[in-house]
Amino acid sequence: MIGAPTTGAPGAAYGVGMRVLVTGGAGFIGSHTVIQLIAAGHDVLIVDNFANSKPTVINRLEAITSKHLPVHEFDLRDTERTERLFAHEQIDAVIHFAGHKAVGQSSQEPLDYYQNNLGSTFSLVRAMTLHGVAKLVFSSSATVYGANAAVPMNEDFPTSATNPYGWTKVMIEQILRDVAVAQPEMRIALMRYFNPVGAHPSGDLGEDPSGEPNNLLPYICQVAVGRLEKLRIFGDDYDTPDGTPLRDYIHVEDLAAGHIAALVRLDSTDRAVSTWNLGTGKGTSVFEMLHAFERAVGRTLPYEVVGRRAGDIAASYADPGRANTELGWSATHSIDDMCTDSWRWQSRHPNGYPDA
Ligand code: WQD
């Protein structure tokens, strides 16, 4: 039966000491969330196929947490392997990060994005249902607000998308709402991230995109370490204070903390599905982010203003009020913190994680 009492560690029923399956736990946000789950007293097991992450991240996680982390390396679309994991492991809750996430790539490979992101979720939720695991935190995205949303964005806004990646998030949110109607014992959190940036303060963990970065901060990081020649600023003719687009950049440590808060809240809410923005509520421009990074590096960085990037919008930032009040959560790290922590990671790992 869904939600059957677990045989977990004492307190598992009350959100403390849960055994949490983290899908995509070797990824950027997943790995930072694993550290905070353990610090909060939970046990963690990870499933990752390392399609967009490296096994060495697990070694770093074990060094930072001083804990052995069980890792199951397989693709969640393998329904038999996924069901077997739930049959053999005690799991109280799931945080589901695993999925493809590159907006541009999704337009070139739509079938792969729909099959991977939706297929892995179908397989995961079926296994959860079969084995009575009722608590699910899903990694959604502010991209579900689409191209014409006003700012600040709140969770009651209509959802839409302008690319297959965004549509996978819109569709999975709807699928999970429908599952919750059929299985009202489910407790599901839809977490809408704005622009995750930053790195763990140790400097040993950070964002390591494969290939040339699409996103602003990893691109600036690679300019700063000399891997890329200069930052191309995609347009300075937007209707914003300095002409460059505004985004709600949020430190990955704040993002991770939001997941822990949501996970615990699922133990006390009687709502089957909750939706929470994870953002600072402030818009920061491209120039502001560039200059903050220059402060972290201690020198100016080369850039060139070029034409607008297709699909970009002038402003996107959160109304984080619901997460503030319902989760007791708010972002605490500043833009300068984000840049300082990103630079510590990138300067120590100019080429990202080693392959071995
Ligand atoms: C930010 C700003 C660019 C790169 C994307 C996804 C979204 C979410 C976060 C997953 C924009 C400008 C960027 C560069 C630039 N991911 N920029 N030069 O587009 O807001 O959101 O990542 O959920 O789904 O859409 O982030 O970092 O790509 O761009 O000038 O080389 O930086 O024009 O204004 P974005 P971004």
Coordinates of N, CA, C and O in Angstrom, one line a residue, residues 166-302:
G166 N 11.9 22.2 -21.7 CA 10.9 22.9 -20.9 C 9.6 22.1 -20.9 O 8.9 22.0 -19.9
W167 N 9.2 21.6 -22.1 CA 8.0 20.8 -22.2 C 8.1 19.5 -21.3 O 7.1 19.1 -20.7
T168 N 9.2 18.9 -21.2 CA 9.3 17.7 -20.4 C 9.0 18.1 -19.0 O 8.4 17.3 -18.2
K169 N 9.4 19.2 -18.5 CA 9.2 19.6 -17.1 C 7.7 20.0 -16.9 O 7.1 19.5 -16.0
V170 N 7.1 20.7 -17.9 CA 5.6 20.9 -17.8 C 4.9 19.6 -17.8 O 4.0 19.4 -17.0
M171 N 5.2 18.7 -18.7 CA 4.5 17.4 -18.8 C 4.7 16.6 -17.5 O 3.7 16.0 -17.0
I172 N 5.9 16.5 -17.0 CA 6.1 15.7 -15.8 C 5.4 16.3 -14.6 O 4.8 15.5 -13.8
E173 N 5.3 17.6 -14.5 CA 4.6 18.2 -13.4 C 3.1 17.8 -13.5 O 2.5 17.3 -12.5
Q174 N 2.5 17.8 -14.8 CA 1.2 17.4 -14.9 C 0.9 15.9 -14.6 O 0.0 15.5 -14.0
I175 N 1.9 15.1 -15.1 CA 1.8 13.6 -14.9 C 1.8 13.4 -13.4 O 1.0 12.6 -12.9
L176 N 2.6 14.1 -12.6 CA 2.7 13.8 -11.2 C 1.4 14.3 -10.5 O 0.9 13.7 -9.5
R177 N 0.8 15.4 -11.0 CA -0.4 15.9 -10.4 C -1.5 14.8 -10.7 O -2.3 14.5 -9.8
D178 N -1.5 14.2 -11.9 CA -2.5 13.2 -12.2 C -2.3 11.9 -11.3 O -3.2 11.3 -10.9
V179 N -1.0 11.6 -11.1 CA -0.7 10.4 -10.3 C -1.2 10.7 -8.9 O -1.8 9.8 -8.2
A180 N -1.1 11.9 -8.4 CA -1.5 12.2 -7.0 C -3.0 12.1 -6.9 O -3.5 11.8 -5.8
V181 N -3.8 12.4 -7.9 CA -5.2 12.3 -7.9 C -5.6 10.8 -7.8 O -6.4 10.4 -7.0
A182 N -4.9 9.9 -8.5 CA -5.1 8.5 -8.5 C -4.6 7.9 -7.2 O -5.2 6.9 -6.7
Q183 N -3.6 8.4 -6.6 CA -3.0 7.9 -5.4 C -2.8 9.0 -4.4 O -1.7 9.5 -4.2
P184 N -3.9 9.4 -3.7 CA -3.9 10.5 -2.8 C -2.9 10.4 -1.6 O -2.7 11.4 -0.9
E185 N -2.4 9.2 -1.4 CA -1.4 9.1 -0.3 C -0.1 9.7 -0.7 O 0.8 9.9 0.2
M186 N 0.1 9.9 -2.0 CA 1.4 10.5 -2.4 C 1.6 11.9 -1.8 O 0.6 12.6 -1.6
R187 N 2.8 12.2 -1.6 CA 3.2 13.5 -1.2 C 4.3 14.0 -2.1 O 5.4 13.5 -2.0
I188 N 4.0 14.9 -3.0 CA 4.9 15.3 -4.1 C 5.2 16.8 -4.0 O 4.3 17.6 -3.8
A189 N 6.5 17.1 -4.2 CA 6.9 18.5 -4.2 C 7.5 18.8 -5.6 O 8.4 18.1 -6.0
L190 N 7.0 19.8 -6.2 CA 7.5 20.2 -7.5 C 8.4 21.5 -7.3 O 7.9 22.5 -6.9
M191 N 9.7 21.3 -7.4 CA 10.6 22.4 -7.1 C 11.0 23.1 -8.4 O 11.6 22.6 -9.3
R192 N 10.6 24.4 -8.5 CA 10.9 25.2 -9.7 C 12.1 26.1 -9.4 O 12.1 27.1 -8.8
Y193 N 13.3 25.6 -10.0 CA 14.6 26.3 -9.8 C 14.6 27.5 -10.8 O 14.2 27.3 -12.0
F194 N 15.2 28.5 -10.4 CA 15.5 29.6 -11.4 C 16.9 29.3 -12.0 O 17.1 28.3 -12.7
N195 N 17.9 30.1 -11.7 CA 19.2 29.9 -12.3 C 20.3 29.4 -11.3 O 20.9 30.2 -10.7
P196 N 20.5 28.1 -11.2 CA 21.4 27.5 -10.2 C 22.9 27.8 -10.6 O 23.3 27.6 -11.7
V197 N 23.6 28.4 -9.7 CA 25.0 28.7 -9.9 C 25.8 28.4 -8.6 O 25.2 28.1 -7.6
G198 N 27.1 28.6 -8.6 CA 27.9 28.5 -7.4 C 28.5 27.1 -7.2 O 28.5 26.3 -8.2
A199 N 29.0 26.9 -6.1 CA 29.7 25.6 -5.8 C 29.9 25.4 -4.3 O 29.8 26.4 -3.5
H200 N 30.2 24.2 -3.9 CA 30.4 23.9 -2.5 C 31.6 24.6 -2.0 O 32.6 24.8 -2.7
P201 N 31.5 25.2 -0.8 CA 32.6 26.1 -0.3 C 34.0 25.4 -0.2 O 35.0 26.0 -0.1
S202 N 34.0 24.0 -0.2 CA 35.3 23.3 -0.1 C 36.1 23.6 -1.3 O 37.3 23.4 -1.3
G203 N 35.4 23.9 -2.4 CA 36.2 24.0 -3.7 C 36.4 22.7 -4.4 O 37.0 22.6 -5.5
D204 N 35.9 21.6 -3.8 CA 36.1 20.3 -4.3 C 34.9 19.8 -5.2 O 35.0 18.7 -5.8
L205 N 33.8 20.5 -5.2 CA 32.6 20.1 -5.9 C 32.1 21.4 -6.6 O 32.1 22.5 -6.1
G206 N 31.6 21.2 -7.9 CA 31.1 22.3 -8.6 C 30.4 21.9 -9.9 O 30.2 20.7 -10.2
E207 N 30.1 22.9 -10.7 CA 29.4 22.7 -12.0 C 30.5 22.3 -13.0 O 31.5 23.0 -13.2
D208 N 30.2 21.2 -13.7 CA 31.2 20.7 -14.7 C 30.5 20.3 -16.0 O 30.4 19.1 -16.3
P209 N 30.0 21.3 -16.7 CA 29.2 20.9 -17.9 C 30.1 20.2 -19.0 O 31.3 20.5 -19.1
S210 N 29.5 19.3 -19.7 CA 30.3 18.6 -20.7 C 30.3 19.5 -22.0 O 29.2 20.0 -22.3
G211 N 31.4 19.6 -22.7 CA 31.4 20.4 -23.9 C 31.4 21.9 -23.5 O 31.5 22.3 -22.4
E212 N 31.2 22.8 -24.5 CA 31.1 24.2 -24.3 C 29.9 24.6 -23.5 O 28.8 24.2 -23.9
P213 N 30.1 25.3 -22.4 CA 28.9 25.7 -21.6 C 27.9 26.5 -22.3 O 28.2 27.4 -23.1
N214 N 26.6 26.2 -22.1 CA 25.5 27.0 -22.6 C 25.2 28.1 -21.6 O 24.8 29.2 -22.0
N215 N 25.3 27.9 -20.3 CA 24.9 28.8 -19.3 C 26.0 29.8 -19.0 O 27.2 29.6 -19.1
L216 N 25.5 31.0 -18.5 CA 26.3 32.1 -18.3 C 27.5 31.9 -17.3 O 28.7 32.1 -17.7
L217 N 27.2 31.4 -16.1 CA 28.3 31.4 -15.1 C 29.4 30.4 -15.5 O 30.6 30.7 -15.4
P218 N 29.0 29.1 -15.9 CA 30.1 28.2 -16.3 C 30.9 28.8 -17.5 O 32.1 28.5 -17.6
Y219 N 30.3 29.5 -18.3 CA 31.0 30.1 -19.5 C 32.0 31.1 -19.0 O 33.2 31.1 -19.3
I220 N 31.6 32.0 -18.1 CA 32.5 33.0 -17.5 C 33.6 32.3 -16.8 O 34.8 32.7 -16.9
C221 N 33.3 31.2 -16.0 CA 34.3 30.5 -15.3 C 35.4 30.0 -16.3 O 36.6 30.1 -16.0
Q222 N 35.0 29.5 -17.4 CA 36.0 29.0 -18.3 C 36.8 30.1 -19.1 O 37.9 29.9 -19.4
V223 N 36.2 31.2 -19.2 CA 36.9 32.4 -19.7 C 38.0 32.7 -18.7 O 39.2 32.9 -19.0
A224 N 37.6 32.7 -17.4 CA 38.5 33.2 -16.3 C 39.7 32.2 -16.2 O 40.8 32.7 -15.8
V225 N 39.5 30.9 -16.5 CA 40.7 30.0 -16.4 C 41.4 29.9 -17.7 O 42.3 29.0 -17.9
G226 N 40.9 30.6 -18.7 CA 41.6 30.6 -20.0 C 41.2 29.5 -21.0 O 41.9 29.3 -22.0
R227 N 40.2 28.8 -20.6 CA 39.7 27.7 -21.6 C 39.0 28.3 -22.7 O 38.9 27.7 -23.8
L228 N 38.3 29.4 -22.5 CA 37.5 30.1 -23.6 C 38.1 31.5 -23.7 O 38.5 32.1 -22.7
E229 N 38.0 32.1 -24.9 CA 38.7 33.3 -25.2 C 38.0 34.5 -24.5 O 38.6 35.4 -23.9
K230 N 36.7 34.6 -24.7 CA 36.0 35.8 -24.1 C 34.5 35.4 -24.0 O 34.0 34.5 -24.6
L231 N 33.8 36.2 -23.1 CA 32.4 36.0 -23.0 C 31.6 36.7 -24.1 O 32.0 37.9 -24.4
R232 N 30.7 36.1 -24.8 CA 29.8 36.7 -25.7 C 28.6 37.1 -24.9 O 27.9 36.2 -24.4
I233 N 28.3 38.4 -24.9 CA 27.1 38.8 -24.2 C 25.9 38.9 -25.3 O 26.1 39.7 -26.2
F234 N 24.9 38.1 -25.1 CA 23.9 37.9 -26.1 C 22.9 39.1 -26.0 O 21.8 38.9 -25.6
G235 N 23.3 40.2 -26.5 CA 22.4 41.4 -26.5 C 22.4 42.3 -25.3 O 22.4 41.8 -24.2
D236 N 22.6 43.6 -25.6 CA 22.5 44.6 -24.5 C 21.4 45.6 -24.8 O 21.5 46.8 -24.4
D237 N 20.4 45.2 -25.6 CA 19.3 46.1 -26.0 C 18.0 45.7 -25.5 O 16.9 45.9 -26.1
Y238 N 18.0 45.0 -24.3 CA 16.7 44.6 -23.7 C 16.2 45.8 -22.8 O 17.0 46.7 -22.5
D239 N 15.0 45.7 -22.5 CA 14.3 46.8 -21.7 C 14.6 46.5 -20.2 O 13.7 46.1 -19.4
T240 N 15.9 46.6 -19.9 CA 16.3 46.4 -18.5 C 17.3 47.5 -18.1 O 17.8 48.3 -19.0
P241 N 17.6 47.7 -16.8 CA 18.4 48.8 -16.4 C 19.7 49.0 -17.2 O 20.1 50.1 -17.6
D242 N 20.5 47.9 -17.5 CA 21.7 48.1 -18.3 C 21.6 47.5 -19.7 O 22.6 47.3 -20.3
G243 N 20.4 47.1 -20.0 CA 20.2 46.5 -21.4 C 20.4 45.0 -21.5 O 20.0 44.4 -22.5
T244 N 21.0 44.4 -20.5 CA 21.2 42.9 -20.5 C 20.1 42.3 -19.7 O 19.6 42.9 -18.7
P245 N 19.8 41.0 -20.0 CA 18.6 40.4 -19.3 C 18.9 40.1 -17.9 O 20.0 39.9 -17.4
L246 N 17.8 40.1 -17.1 CA 17.8 39.8 -15.7 C 17.4 38.4 -15.4 O 16.5 37.9 -16.0
R247 N 18.2 37.7 -14.5 CA 17.9 36.4 -14.1 C 18.0 36.3 -12.6 O 18.7 37.1 -12.0
D248 N 17.3 35.3 -12.1 CA 17.3 35.0 -10.6 C 18.4 33.9 -10.3 O 18.0 32.7 -10.3
Y249 N 19.6 34.3 -10.2 CA 20.7 33.3 -9.9 C 20.6 32.9 -8.4 O 20.5 33.8 -7.6
I250 N 20.6 31.6 -8.2 CA 20.5 31.1 -6.9 C 21.7 30.2 -6.6 O 22.0 29.3 -7.4
H251 N 22.3 30.3 -5.4 CA 23.4 29.5 -5.1 C 23.0 28.0 -4.9 O 21.9 27.8 -4.3
V252 N 23.8 27.1 -5.4 CA 23.4 25.7 -5.4 C 23.3 25.2 -3.9 O 22.5 24.3 -3.6
E253 N 24.0 25.8 -3.0 CA 23.8 25.5 -1.6 C 22.4 25.9 -1.1 O 21.8 25.1 -0.3
D254 N 21.9 27.0 -1.5 CA 20.6 27.4 -1.1 C 19.5 26.5 -1.8 O 18.5 26.1 -1.2
L255 N 19.8 26.1 -3.0 CA 18.9 25.2 -3.7 C 18.8 23.9 -3.0 O 17.8 23.4 -2.8
A256 N 20.0 23.4 -2.6 CA 20.0 22.1 -1.9 C 19.2 22.2 -0.6 O 18.4 21.3 -0.2
A257 N 19.4 23.3 0.1 CA 18.7 23.5 1.4 C 17.2 23.5 1.2 O 16.4 23.0 2.0
G258 N 16.8 24.1 0.0 CA 15.3 24.1 -0.3 C 14.8 22.7 -0.5 O 13.6 22.4 -0.1
H259 N 15.6 21.8 -1.0 CA 15.1 20.4 -1.1 C 14.9 19.7 0.2 O 14.0 18.9 0.4
I260 N 15.8 19.9 1.1 CA 15.7 19.3 2.4 C 14.5 19.8 3.1 O 13.7 19.1 3.7
A261 N 14.3 21.1 3.0 CA 13.1 21.7 3.6 C 11.8 21.2 3.0 O 10.8 20.9 3.7
A262 N 11.8 21.0 1.7 CA 10.6 20.4 1.1 C 10.4 19.0 1.5 O 9.2 18.6 1.8
L263 N 11.5 18.2 1.6 CA 11.4 16.8 1.9 C 10.7 16.7 3.3 O 9.8 15.9 3.5
V264 N 11.2 17.5 4.2 CA 10.6 17.4 5.6 C 9.2 17.9 5.6 O 8.3 17.3 6.3
R265 N 8.9 18.9 4.8 CA 7.5 19.4 4.8 C 6.5 18.4 4.3 O 5.4 18.3 4.7
L266 N 7.0 17.5 3.4 CA 6.1 16.4 2.9 C 5.6 15.5 4.0 O 4.6 14.9 3.8
D267 N 6.3 15.5 5.1 CA 5.9 14.6 6.2 C 4.8 15.2 7.0 O 4.1 14.5 7.7
S268 N 4.6 16.5 6.8 CA 3.5 17.2 7.7 C 2.4 17.7 6.8 O 1.4 18.1 7.4
T269 N 2.6 17.8 5.5 CA 1.5 18.4 4.8 C 0.4 17.4 4.4 O 0.7 16.2 4.4
D270 N -0.8 17.9 4.3 CA -1.9 16.9 3.8 C -2.2 17.2 2.4 O -3.1 16.7 1.8
R271 N -1.4 18.0 1.7 CA -1.5 18.3 0.3 C -0.8 17.2 -0.5 O 0.3 16.9 -0.2
A272 N -1.5 16.7 -1.5 CA -0.8 15.6 -2.3 C 0.3 16.2 -3.1 O 1.4 15.6 -3.2
V273 N 0.1 17.4 -3.7 CA 1.1 18.0 -4.6 C 1.3 19.5 -4.1 O 0.4 20.2 -4.0
S274 N 2.6 19.8 -3.9 CA 3.0 21.2 -3.5 C 4.0 21.7 -4.6 O 4.8 20.9 -5.0
T275 N 3.8 23.0 -4.9 CA 4.8 23.5 -5.9 C 5.5 24.7 -5.3 O 4.8 25.6 -4.7
W276 N 6.8 24.7 -5.3 CA 7.6 25.8 -4.7 C 8.6 26.4 -5.6 O 9.5 25.6 -6.2
N277 N 8.7 27.7 -5.8 CA 9.8 28.3 -6.5 C 11.0 28.3 -5.6 O 10.9 28.6 -4.4
L278 N 12.2 28.1 -6.1 CA 13.4 28.3 -5.4 C 14.2 29.3 -6.1 O 14.9 29.1 -7.2
G279 N 14.1 30.5 -5.6 CA 14.8 31.7 -6.2 C 15.1 32.7 -5.1 O 14.6 32.6 -4.0
T280 N 15.8 33.8 -5.4 CA 16.1 34.8 -4.4 C 15.0 35.9 -4.5 O 14.9 36.7 -3.5
G281 N 14.3 36.0 -5.6 CA 13.3 37.1 -5.7 C 14.0 38.3 -6.3 O 13.3 39.3 -6.5
K282 N 15.2 38.2 -6.7 CA 15.9 39.4 -7.3 C 16.4 39.1 -8.7 O 16.9 38.0 -8.9
G283 N 16.4 40.1 -9.5 CA 16.9 39.9 -10.9 C 18.3 40.5 -11.0 O 18.5 41.6 -10.5
T284 N 19.2 39.8 -11.5 CA 20.6 40.3 -11.7 C 20.9 40.2 -13.2 O 20.6 39.3 -13.9
S285 N 21.6 41.3 -13.7 CA 21.8 41.4 -15.1 C 23.1 40.6 -15.5 O 23.9 40.3 -14.6
V286 N 23.3 40.4 -16.8 CA 24.5 39.8 -17.2 C 25.8 40.6 -16.9 O 26.7 40.1 -16.3
F287 N 25.7 41.9 -17.1 CA 26.8 42.8 -16.7 C 27.1 42.7 -15.2 O 28.3 42.6 -14.8
E288 N 26.0 42.7 -14.4 CA 26.2 42.7 -13.0 C 26.9 41.3 -12.6 O 27.8 41.3 -11.7
M289 N 26.5 40.2 -13.2 CA 27.1 38.9 -12.9 C 28.6 38.9 -13.4 O 29.5 38.5 -12.6
L290 N 28.8 39.5 -14.5 CA 30.2 39.5 -15.1 C 31.1 40.3 -14.1 O 32.2 39.9 -13.7
H291 N 30.6 41.5 -13.7 CA 31.5 42.3 -12.8 C 31.6 41.7 -11.4 O 32.7 41.8 -10.8
A292 N 30.6 41.0 -11.0 CA 30.8 40.3 -9.7 C 31.8 39.2 -9.8 O 32.7 39.0 -8.9
F293 N 31.8 38.5 -10.9 CA 32.9 37.5 -11.1 C 34.3 38.1 -11.2 O 35.2 37.6 -10.7
E294 N 34.3 39.3 -11.9 CA 35.6 40.0 -12.0 C 36.1 40.3 -10.6 O 37.3 40.2 -10.3
R295 N 35.2 40.7 -9.7 CA 35.6 41.0 -8.3 C 36.2 39.7 -7.6 O 37.2 39.8 -6.9
A296 N 35.6 38.6 -7.9 CA 36.0 37.3 -7.3 C 37.4 36.9 -7.9 O 38.3 36.4 -7.1
V297 N 37.6 37.2 -9.1 CA 38.9 36.8 -9.8 C 40.0 37.9 -9.5 O 41.2 37.6 -9.5
G298 N 39.5 39.1 -9.3 CA 40.5 40.2 -9.1 C 41.1 40.8 -10.3 O 42.1 41.4 -10.3
R299 N 40.4 40.6 -11.5 CA 40.8 41.2 -12.7 C 39.6 41.3 -13.7 O 38.6 40.6 -13.5
T300 N 39.7 42.2 -14.7 CA 38.6 42.2 -15.7 C 38.7 41.0 -16.6 O 39.8 40.4 -16.7
L301 N 37.6 40.7 -17.2 CA 37.5 39.5 -18.1 C 37.1 40.0 -19.5 O 36.2 40.9 -19.6
P302 N 37.6 39.4 -20.5 CA 37.2 39.9 -21.9 C 35.8 39.5 -22.3 O 35.4 38.4 -22.0

